[in-house]
XYZ file of C-alpha atoms in Angstrom:
232
model
C -150.238 -84.810 101.375
C -148.223 -82.050 103.030
C -144.929 -83.932 102.886
C -144.612 -83.765 99.099
C -145.508 -80.074 99.237
C -142.757 -79.352 101.789
C -140.258 -81.354 99.690
C -141.104 -79.363 96.592
C -140.712 -76.115 98.486
C -137.275 -77.165 99.772
C -136.161 -78.176 96.277
C -137.281 -74.853 94.873
C -135.218 -73.073 97.524
C -131.999 -74.993 96.779
C -129.286 -72.849 95.162
C -128.203 -73.534 91.590
C -125.081 -75.665 91.933
C -124.375 -76.344 88.247
C -120.625 -75.938 87.559
C -119.746 -72.890 85.587
C -117.554 -73.371 82.477
C -114.402 -71.354 82.978
C -112.153 -70.412 80.060
C -109.465 -72.748 81.376
C -111.916 -75.676 81.522
C -113.099 -74.952 77.984
C -109.530 -74.975 76.710
C -108.793 -78.219 78.573
C -111.864 -79.966 77.157
C -111.026 -78.678 73.671
C -107.518 -80.117 73.915
C -108.872 -83.457 75.123
C -111.386 -83.545 72.267
C -108.709 -82.702 69.700
C -106.302 -85.317 71.099
C -109.082 -87.896 71.027
C -109.898 -87.015 67.421
C -106.247 -87.313 66.432
C -105.921 -90.710 68.140
C -109.087 -91.895 66.411
C -107.837 -90.663 63.054
C -104.447 -92.278 63.623
C -106.115 -95.622 64.339
C -108.299 -95.363 61.245
C -105.400 -94.308 59.044
C -103.302 -97.169 60.410
C -106.041 -99.689 59.718
C -107.412 -100.175 63.236
C -111.077 -99.509 63.869
C -111.966 -99.525 60.181
C -109.306 -98.560 57.636
C -109.529 -95.113 56.088
C -106.071 -95.361 54.535
C -103.919 -98.364 53.687
C -100.220 -97.948 52.963
C -97.992 -100.407 51.150
C -94.233 -100.482 50.633
C -92.766 -102.452 47.734
C -88.991 -102.780 47.239
C -86.667 -103.601 44.361
C -82.931 -103.985 44.927
C -80.133 -103.443 42.434
C -77.109 -105.608 43.241
C -73.884 -104.559 41.573
C -71.413 -107.260 40.571
C -67.737 -106.931 41.493
C -67.188 -105.355 38.082
C -70.070 -102.984 38.681
C -68.782 -102.067 42.138
C -65.340 -101.304 40.695
C -66.943 -99.080 38.048
C -68.972 -97.278 40.723
C -65.910 -96.694 42.921
C -63.932 -95.337 39.999
C -66.670 -92.807 39.253
C -67.062 -91.623 42.845
C -63.271 -91.425 43.218
C -63.301 -89.085 40.206
C -65.728 -86.805 42.060
C -69.015 -88.008 40.562
C -71.830 -87.896 43.187
C -73.000 -91.335 44.345
C -76.550 -90.890 43.018
C -75.291 -89.894 39.562
C -72.730 -92.700 39.504
C -75.454 -95.152 40.535
C -77.810 -94.000 37.779
C -75.039 -94.395 35.216
C -74.168 -97.870 36.501
C -77.789 -99.045 36.402
C -78.290 -97.594 32.932
C -75.285 -99.522 31.613
C -76.347 -102.693 33.472
C -79.678 -102.612 31.622
C -77.807 -103.804 28.541
C -74.817 -105.394 30.256
C -75.829 -107.722 33.132
C -72.158 -108.257 33.972
C -72.418 -104.958 35.908
C -75.432 -105.914 38.029
C -79.126 -106.738 38.027
C -82.430 -105.946 39.760
C -84.178 -108.202 42.287
C -87.859 -107.765 43.164
C -88.589 -108.115 46.896
C -92.312 -107.440 46.443
C -94.426 -105.940 49.217
C -92.343 -105.873 52.398
C -94.626 -103.890 54.711
C -98.077 -102.375 55.207
C -98.741 -99.463 57.624
C -97.875 -97.724 60.111
C -99.098 -94.121 59.884
C -97.723 -92.159 62.852
C -99.443 -89.870 65.356
C -97.040 -87.119 64.253
C -98.132 -87.633 60.656
C -101.807 -87.372 61.608
C -101.181 -84.181 63.604
C -99.368 -82.791 60.544
C -102.471 -83.375 58.387
C -104.795 -81.839 60.988
C -102.594 -78.727 61.153
C -102.573 -78.458 57.362
C -106.352 -78.854 57.225
C -106.874 -76.393 60.062
C -104.576 -73.464 59.297
C -102.334 -74.552 56.378
C -99.436 -74.334 58.830
C -98.030 -77.465 57.165
C -98.289 -78.951 53.661
C -99.206 -82.605 53.122
C -97.612 -82.562 49.658
C -94.230 -82.406 51.420
C -94.540 -86.071 52.451
C -92.269 -87.268 49.656
C -88.789 -87.803 51.142
C -87.625 -91.416 51.495
C -85.325 -92.401 54.351
C -83.542 -95.718 54.954
C -82.102 -97.126 58.138
C -80.818 -100.087 60.111
C -83.152 -99.959 63.117
C -85.084 -103.123 63.959
C -87.654 -102.056 66.578
C -91.243 -102.730 65.528
C -93.261 -99.932 63.952
C -95.417 -97.882 66.335
C -97.773 -94.932 65.918
C -95.590 -93.013 68.366
C -92.509 -93.175 66.095
C -91.065 -89.782 65.169
C -87.893 -90.986 63.401
C -86.240 -94.104 62.025
C -84.386 -96.217 64.544
C -80.993 -95.665 62.902
C -81.233 -93.641 59.700
C -78.357 -93.880 57.190
C -77.096 -91.700 54.352
C -78.944 -88.419 54.527
C -80.126 -86.109 53.051
C -83.093 -88.144 51.880
C -84.083 -88.419 48.251
C -87.362 -87.093 46.878
C -89.757 -89.508 45.207
C -91.559 -89.221 41.892
C -95.291 -88.977 42.618
C -98.214 -90.326 40.606
C -101.856 -91.393 40.971
C -102.340 -95.012 39.805
C -106.050 -94.621 40.668
C -108.328 -91.794 41.788
C -107.965 -92.874 45.432
C -104.231 -93.661 45.375
C -101.036 -91.651 45.782
C -97.724 -93.290 44.881
C -94.148 -92.126 45.473
C -91.196 -93.946 43.897
C -87.577 -93.240 44.852
C -84.265 -94.979 44.198
C -81.352 -94.576 46.608
C -77.783 -95.552 45.709
C -75.685 -96.598 48.692
C -72.107 -95.473 49.100
C -71.253 -97.869 51.945
C -72.166 -101.277 53.398
C -75.395 -101.612 55.418
C -78.046 -104.122 56.462
C -81.118 -102.029 55.629
C -84.139 -102.946 57.741
C -86.394 -99.873 57.760
C -87.856 -97.185 55.524
C -89.736 -93.979 56.259
C -91.661 -91.288 54.416
C -90.798 -87.808 55.704
C -91.873 -84.220 55.062
C -88.310 -83.011 54.420
C -84.896 -84.145 53.182
C -83.481 -83.657 56.685
C -85.341 -83.638 60.018
C -89.037 -83.103 59.148
C -92.069 -85.154 60.234
C -92.248 -88.933 59.895
C -95.471 -89.939 58.129
C -95.047 -93.708 57.849
C -92.370 -96.158 59.047
C -91.876 -99.684 57.725
C -89.662 -102.445 59.145
C -88.646 -105.535 57.167
C -86.070 -108.330 56.979
C -82.519 -107.129 56.421
C -81.447 -106.238 52.889
C -77.664 -106.254 52.671
C -76.208 -103.583 50.413
C -72.673 -102.529 49.504
C -71.223 -99.553 47.658
C -72.953 -99.271 44.277
C -76.103 -101.183 45.268
C -79.458 -99.429 45.263
C -82.945 -99.800 46.720
C -85.993 -98.602 44.853
C -88.934 -97.929 47.173
C -92.479 -97.745 45.851
C -94.807 -96.347 48.500
C -98.550 -96.437 47.768
C -101.267 -94.885 49.937
C -104.839 -95.974 49.212
C -107.750 -93.995 50.702
C -111.202 -95.515 51.103
C -114.509 -93.651 50.967
C -117.638 -94.571 52.896
C -118.185 -95.175 56.601
């Protein structure tokens, strides 16, 4: 029975070799934990791993007739800003379809919330260094690459600065932003993004869809709806 006794004595004499937590190691593990949390939140917000937030983009397109386009060009040539000229044209077209009409494209995209958008929320929640209410600027572009959580900008954004949307709450768990952009040139619009500012800023959500061809005087109305879900 001596062997077990000797073994116990040797174990009791072994030095404590547990690694000590240095400040640098603590900071490293904290960063890893935070990055992991952000990735997890990004996946949940984007609908992977159990959806916490679902986003939906619905589009309507105003197509000006040749007469409407001529009216629009005459207004902009007189110095009227494109947005104001577009609003006037659409107001007149409501009672005179010879100037143009609206077409409903329905829901063209769902998701994708970006990693940058998630980090923006975490920073707002943590220190109020950012402000989530700023996510209300609508951008349009001609890029065609698929949406990805790593996106930080549209593929090929057109006609900035971006316009601000009109916000509402259709339900207690929904936030909606509606914005209409009048185009002053010819484009094949294939992407839309929600940003935190009229220029530059953080990209919250990018959507890619089939090309919508627009010319001077045409407009796209974007209705972006974010729906948050409670529970586990």
